[in-house]
């Protein structure tokens, strides 16, 4: 166990949804059998920031076809050791002393050494990519809409606005054509200079400001790219998009659309807790202009 010859080489950052590869390891996982291949187009759930769900799809080998019901992250010490899954991994993502692998969860075992065809559910992937792209745009628009509430200098986002999203986000979940993001507005954020007074009453105006900006960005149909230093699963990838205010870059391990226009439209719904200490933002893409790859 653990002798994979390196981390899985992934092709999902460039939008691939199918590939042939060789099985290099198998392991028991919750829900079935985990299959590790040398390369994969599948995006796995990241246990350190589980925002985008793992891909699903099909595995074919020698006339056999089975469903890939989930896709998770695995890791093993490069010097040898057991393959660990998800939250059982003690190392930080990207630790060079570990091999980081995509684990495809299937119903029964596939022999090590077998050549297999991996096929992602492209419709589901596309919808999740729309949700993730919309999530990044929402964060940038939210930062801009709340910029006037900062009373101290704080780190800025790629467009030069105080980065409320980075400072306050506690949870992000990517869903089909959307996302749900939760922000903590507590004593720590206020000490950093964020003024939350009157925020509840201002939410309709904040949402309107955001949607106007989102519509203007989508209208540019700007291209989206994912920059990565290498094809290893744990490589630090960055989402990049040239917006009218400047080029935005956000660290991201997920999948995305290739152009902003593919979102169709984006709407946001903001809800502040009764105590005023938690803000939830739900983002939805219409998808009217998207095409299934």
Short mmCIF file of C-alpha atoms in Angstrom, two decimals:
data_model
loop_
_atom_site.label_atom_id
_atom_site.label_comp_id
_atom_site.label_asym_id
_atom_site.label_seq_id
_atom_site.Cartn_x
_atom_site.Cartn_y
_atom_site.Cartn_z
CA UNK A 1 0.00 0.00 0.00
CA UNK A 2 1.16 3.53 -0.73
CA UNK A 3 3.45 2.65 -3.67
CA UNK A 4 1.53 4.57 -6.34
CA UNK A 5 4.47 6.06 -8.17
CA UNK A 6 3.29 9.54 -7.19
CA UNK A 7 0.09 11.51 -6.89
CA UNK A 8 -2.81 11.12 -9.31
CA UNK A 9 -2.40 13.22 -12.44
CA UNK A 10 -5.71 15.05 -12.80
CA UNK A 11 -7.26 16.53 -15.94
CA UNK A 12 -10.50 17.98 -14.52
CA UNK A 13 -8.97 21.49 -14.19
CA UNK A 14 -9.01 21.79 -17.98
CA UNK A 15 -12.54 20.43 -18.20
CA UNK A 16 -11.87 16.81 -19.18
CA UNK A 17 -14.69 14.36 -18.47
CA UNK A 18 -13.23 11.12 -19.84
CA UNK A 19 -9.86 9.33 -19.83
CA UNK A 20 -8.19 5.94 -19.99
CA UNK A 21 -5.81 5.01 -17.19
CA UNK A 22 -4.35 2.06 -15.29
CA UNK A 23 -5.49 0.93 -11.85
CA UNK A 24 -2.61 1.33 -9.38
CA UNK A 25 -4.36 0.53 -6.07
CA UNK A 26 -7.66 -0.52 -4.54
CA UNK A 27 -8.96 -0.01 -1.01
CA UNK A 28 -12.12 -0.64 0.97
CA UNK A 29 -14.16 2.53 1.53
CA UNK A 30 -17.57 3.36 2.92
CA UNK A 31 -20.09 2.54 0.24
CA UNK A 32 -18.00 0.06 -1.72
CA UNK A 33 -14.55 -0.33 -3.22
CA UNK A 34 -12.11 2.51 -3.86
CA UNK A 35 -10.18 2.43 -7.12
CA UNK A 36 -7.05 4.55 -7.63
CA UNK A 37 -5.76 5.17 -11.16
CA UNK A 38 -2.56 6.81 -12.37
CA UNK A 39 -4.55 9.62 -13.99
CA UNK A 40 -8.14 10.76 -13.68
CA UNK A 41 -10.62 13.35 -15.01
CA UNK A 42 -12.68 13.01 -11.79
CA UNK A 43 -12.85 15.78 -9.20
CA UNK A 44 -12.79 14.34 -5.65
CA UNK A 45 -14.23 15.85 -2.49
CA UNK A 46 -11.51 17.79 -0.65
CA UNK A 47 -11.66 16.92 3.09
CA UNK A 48 -9.86 20.13 4.10
CA UNK A 49 -12.48 22.39 2.45
CA UNK A 50 -15.40 20.20 1.34
CA UNK A 51 -17.20 22.72 -0.82
CA UNK A 52 -17.66 20.93 -4.15
CA UNK A 53 -18.98 17.33 -4.09
CA UNK A 54 -17.01 14.59 -5.76
CA UNK A 55 -17.84 13.67 -9.35
CA UNK A 56 -19.92 10.63 -10.23
CA UNK A 57 -19.95 8.64 -13.47
CA UNK A 58 -18.95 5.31 -14.96
CA UNK A 59 -15.96 2.96 -15.03
CA UNK A 60 -15.51 0.54 -17.94
CA UNK A 61 -13.00 -2.32 -18.21
CA UNK A 62 -12.95 -5.42 -20.46
CA UNK A 63 -16.65 -5.16 -21.23
CA UNK A 64 -17.50 -4.51 -17.59
CA UNK A 65 -19.32 -1.30 -16.68
CA UNK A 66 -20.06 -0.05 -13.18
CA UNK A 67 -21.17 3.18 -11.60
CA UNK A 68 -18.73 5.48 -9.84
CA UNK A 69 -21.05 6.58 -7.03
CA UNK A 70 -18.65 8.99 -5.36
CA UNK A 71 -15.13 10.34 -5.61
CA UNK A 72 -12.97 11.18 -2.58
CA UNK A 73 -9.41 12.18 -1.75
CA UNK A 74 -6.90 9.63 -0.51
CA UNK A 75 -3.30 9.94 0.62
CA UNK A 76 -0.43 7.72 1.73
CA UNK A 77 3.10 8.47 2.86
CA UNK A 78 5.37 8.36 -0.16
CA UNK A 79 7.84 6.26 1.81
CA UNK A 80 5.17 3.58 2.25
CA UNK A 81 2.14 3.12 4.43
CA UNK A 82 -1.61 2.57 4.29
CA UNK A 83 -3.88 4.54 1.98
CA UNK A 84 -6.00 6.85 4.12
CA UNK A 85 -9.26 8.42 3.04
CA UNK A 86 -10.73 11.88 3.62
CA UNK A 87 -10.74 13.11 7.20
CA UNK A 88 -8.50 10.20 8.26
CA UNK A 89 -5.55 11.85 6.48
CA UNK A 90 -3.36 13.50 9.16
CA UNK A 91 -1.20 15.54 6.76
CA UNK A 92 -1.95 18.97 5.34
CA UNK A 93 -3.09 18.95 1.73
CA UNK A 94 -0.08 19.11 -0.55
CA UNK A 95 2.47 17.80 1.96
CA UNK A 96 5.27 16.59 -0.35
CA UNK A 97 5.99 13.63 1.92
CA UNK A 98 2.61 12.19 0.92
CA UNK A 99 1.11 10.95 -2.35
CA UNK A 100 -2.34 12.45 -2.98
CA UNK A 101 -4.75 10.37 -5.03
CA UNK A 102 -8.24 10.35 -6.49
CA UNK A 103 -10.28 7.47 -5.11
CA UNK A 104 -13.21 6.40 -7.32
CA UNK A 105 -15.88 4.63 -5.27
CA UNK A 106 -17.42 1.69 -7.15
CA UNK A 107 -19.57 -1.29 -6.23
CA UNK A 108 -16.95 -4.03 -6.57
CA UNK A 109 -13.23 -4.55 -6.98
CA UNK A 110 -11.22 -3.88 -10.12
CA UNK A 111 -7.83 -5.66 -10.49
CA UNK A 112 -4.66 -3.64 -10.00
CA UNK A 113 -3.01 -3.24 -13.40
CA UNK A 114 -6.27 -3.19 -15.33
CA UNK A 115 -6.77 -0.51 -17.97
CA UNK A 116 -10.04 1.31 -17.37
CA UNK A 117 -12.06 4.02 -19.01
CA UNK A 118 -13.29 6.71 -16.62
CA UNK A 119 -16.33 8.77 -17.64
CA UNK A 120 -17.65 11.67 -15.57
CA UNK A 121 -21.37 12.47 -15.48
CA UNK A 122 -20.95 15.56 -17.67
CA UNK A 123 -24.36 17.09 -16.96
CA UNK A 124 -23.81 16.98 -13.19
CA UNK A 125 -20.22 18.22 -13.53
CA UNK A 126 -21.37 21.14 -15.69
CA UNK A 127 -24.03 22.13 -13.16
CA UNK A 128 -21.53 21.97 -10.29
CA UNK A 129 -19.03 23.97 -12.35
CA UNK A 130 -21.69 26.64 -12.85
CA UNK A 131 -22.32 26.66 -9.12
CA UNK A 132 -18.62 27.06 -8.34
CA UNK A 133 -18.06 29.80 -10.89
CA UNK A 134 -21.11 31.63 -9.57
CA UNK A 135 -19.80 31.24 -6.02
CA UNK A 136 -16.53 33.02 -6.87
CA UNK A 137 -18.33 35.84 -8.65
CA UNK A 138 -20.73 36.20 -5.74
CA UNK A 139 -17.82 36.53 -3.30
CA UNK A 140 -16.22 39.28 -5.38
CA UNK A 141 -19.55 41.11 -5.73
CA UNK A 142 -20.23 40.77 -1.99
CA UNK A 143 -16.80 42.19 -1.19
CA UNK A 144 -17.57 45.20 -3.40
CA UNK A 145 -21.04 45.72 -1.95
CA UNK A 146 -19.73 45.70 1.64
CA UNK A 147 -16.54 47.67 0.99
CA UNK A 148 -17.92 50.84 2.59
CA UNK A 149 -18.47 49.08 5.91
CA UNK A 150 -14.79 48.63 6.72
CA UNK A 151 -13.25 51.10 9.16
CA UNK A 152 -9.77 49.62 9.08
CA UNK A 153 -7.44 48.44 6.34
CA UNK A 154 -7.76 44.72 5.67
CA UNK A 155 -6.34 42.46 2.93
CA UNK A 156 -7.98 43.14 -0.42
CA UNK A 157 -9.30 40.76 -3.05
CA UNK A 158 -7.99 40.69 -6.62
CA UNK A 159 -10.19 43.66 -7.54
CA UNK A 160 -8.93 45.84 -4.71
CA UNK A 161 -11.94 45.58 -2.38
CA UNK A 162 -11.65 44.56 1.29
CA UNK A 163 -11.91 40.77 1.24
CA UNK A 164 -14.97 40.16 3.42
CA UNK A 165 -15.37 36.68 1.94
CA UNK A 166 -11.92 35.54 2.99
CA UNK A 167 -12.16 37.17 6.41
CA UNK A 168 -15.61 35.89 7.36
CA UNK A 169 -16.51 32.70 5.45
CA UNK A 170 -16.94 29.61 7.63
CA UNK A 171 -18.65 27.25 5.21
CA UNK A 172 -19.24 27.01 1.47
CA UNK A 173 -21.28 24.37 -0.31
CA UNK A 174 -21.44 24.04 -4.07
CA UNK A 175 -24.69 22.63 -5.44
CA UNK A 176 -26.04 22.17 -8.94
CA UNK A 177 -26.18 25.66 -10.50
CA UNK A 178 -25.58 27.37 -7.19
CA UNK A 179 -23.90 27.69 -3.84
CA UNK A 180 -24.70 28.37 -0.20
CA UNK A 181 -22.09 30.35 1.71
CA UNK A 182 -22.09 31.11 5.44
CA UNK A 183 -20.25 34.05 6.99
CA UNK A 184 -19.50 34.68 10.65
CA UNK A 185 -19.99 38.30 11.75
CA UNK A 186 -18.69 38.09 15.29
CA UNK A 187 -16.44 40.02 17.64
CA UNK A 188 -13.32 39.01 15.72
CA UNK A 189 -14.58 40.49 12.45
CA UNK A 190 -15.76 43.65 14.18
CA UNK A 191 -12.35 44.08 15.82
CA UNK A 192 -10.82 43.88 12.35
CA UNK A 193 -12.92 46.91 11.44
CA UNK A 194 -16.15 45.60 9.95
CA UNK A 195 -19.20 47.75 10.81
CA UNK A 196 -22.32 45.54 10.97
CA UNK A 197 -24.66 48.28 12.27
CA UNK A 198 -27.83 48.44 10.19
CA UNK A 199 -26.79 45.52 8.01
CA UNK A 200 -30.15 43.76 8.26
CA UNK A 201 -32.03 46.76 6.88
CA UNK A 202 -29.41 47.24 4.16
CA UNK A 203 -29.56 43.68 2.80
CA UNK A 204 -32.01 44.43 -0.06
CA UNK A 205 -29.73 47.21 -1.27
CA UNK A 206 -26.67 44.97 -0.90
CA UNK A 207 -28.36 42.23 -2.96
CA UNK A 208 -29.36 44.73 -5.63
CA UNK A 209 -25.84 46.11 -5.81
CA UNK A 210 -24.47 42.59 -6.15
CA UNK A 211 -26.89 41.49 -8.87
CA UNK A 212 -26.24 44.61 -10.95
CA UNK A 213 -22.51 43.97 -10.78
CA UNK A 214 -22.91 40.26 -11.52
CA UNK A 215 -25.05 41.01 -14.58
CA UNK A 216 -22.43 43.44 -15.89
CA UNK A 217 -19.67 40.89 -15.43
CA UNK A 218 -21.62 38.07 -17.09
CA UNK A 219 -22.40 40.34 -20.03
CA UNK A 220 -18.67 40.54 -20.83
CA UNK A 221 -18.58 36.76 -21.40
CA UNK A 222 -14.98 36.88 -20.16
CA UNK A 223 -12.99 33.63 -20.40
CA UNK A 224 -12.17 31.67 -17.25
CA UNK A 225 -8.94 29.74 -16.76
CA UNK A 226 -7.41 27.52 -14.09
CA UNK A 227 -3.69 28.00 -13.50
CA UNK A 228 -1.73 25.13 -11.97
CA UNK A 229 2.01 24.53 -11.44
CA UNK A 230 1.66 20.83 -12.27
CA UNK A 231 -1.06 18.19 -12.89
CA UNK A 232 -0.78 16.54 -9.45
CA UNK A 233 -4.00 16.36 -7.45
CA UNK A 234 -2.64 18.47 -4.59
CA UNK A 235 -1.17 21.23 -6.78
CA UNK A 236 -2.23 24.75 -5.76
CA UNK A 237 -4.57 25.81 -8.54
CA UNK A 238 -5.94 29.31 -9.07
CA UNK A 239 -9.19 30.44 -10.71
CA UNK A 240 -8.52 33.40 -12.98
CA UNK A 241 -10.90 35.75 -14.79
CA UNK A 242 -10.36 39.19 -16.34
CA UNK A 243 -13.21 41.43 -15.15
CA UNK A 244 -13.73 45.11 -16.06
CA UNK A 245 -12.21 46.18 -12.71
CA UNK A 246 -9.16 43.96 -13.12
CA UNK A 247 -8.06 40.33 -13.24
CA UNK A 248 -9.35 38.33 -10.29
CA UNK A 249 -7.47 35.28 -8.98
CA UNK A 250 -8.80 32.97 -6.28
CA UNK A 251 -7.16 29.78 -4.96
CA UNK A 252 -9.47 26.93 -5.96
CA UNK A 253 -9.35 23.17 -6.32
CA UNK A 254 -12.73 22.81 -8.02
CA UNK A 255 -14.14 22.81 -11.54
CA UNK A 256 -15.51 25.74 -13.53
CA UNK A 257 -17.20 26.90 -16.69
CA UNK A 258 -15.00 28.34 -19.45
CA UNK A 259 -16.82 31.67 -19.98
CA UNK A 260 -18.91 33.92 -17.74
CA UNK A 261 -21.71 34.08 -20.30
CA UNK A 262 -22.36 30.37 -19.81
CA UNK A 263 -23.92 31.20 -16.43
CA UNK A 264 -26.97 32.81 -18.01
CA UNK A 265 -27.92 34.96 -15.03
CA UNK A 266 -26.98 35.00 -11.35
CA UNK A 267 -29.31 35.83 -8.48
CA UNK A 268 -28.47 36.14 -4.80
CA UNK A 269 -30.51 35.82 -1.62
CA UNK A 270 -29.03 37.14 1.64
CA UNK A 271 -30.28 36.23 5.09
CA UNK A 272 -28.93 37.55 8.38
CA UNK A 273 -29.50 35.61 11.60
CA UNK A 274 -31.71 37.17 14.26
CA UNK A 275 -28.64 37.74 16.42
CA UNK A 276 -26.89 39.44 13.51
CA UNK A 277 -23.85 37.20 13.80
CA UNK A 278 -24.30 34.97 10.75
CA UNK A 279 -24.93 35.88 7.13
CA UNK A 280 -26.01 33.22 4.63
CA UNK A 281 -25.81 33.92 0.90
CA UNK A 282 -27.51 31.64 -1.61
CA UNK A 283 -26.42 32.04 -5.23
CA UNK A 284 -28.30 30.60 -8.19
CA UNK A 285 -27.36 30.47 -11.89
CA UNK A 286 -30.12 30.24 -14.46
CA UNK A 287 -27.94 28.21 -16.78
CA UNK A 288 -29.96 29.37 -19.79
CA UNK A 289 -26.82 30.00 -21.81
CA UNK A 290 -24.89 26.93 -20.70
CA UNK A 291 -24.17 24.03 -22.97
CA UNK A 292 -23.40 20.54 -21.70
CA UNK A 293 -19.82 19.67 -22.69
#
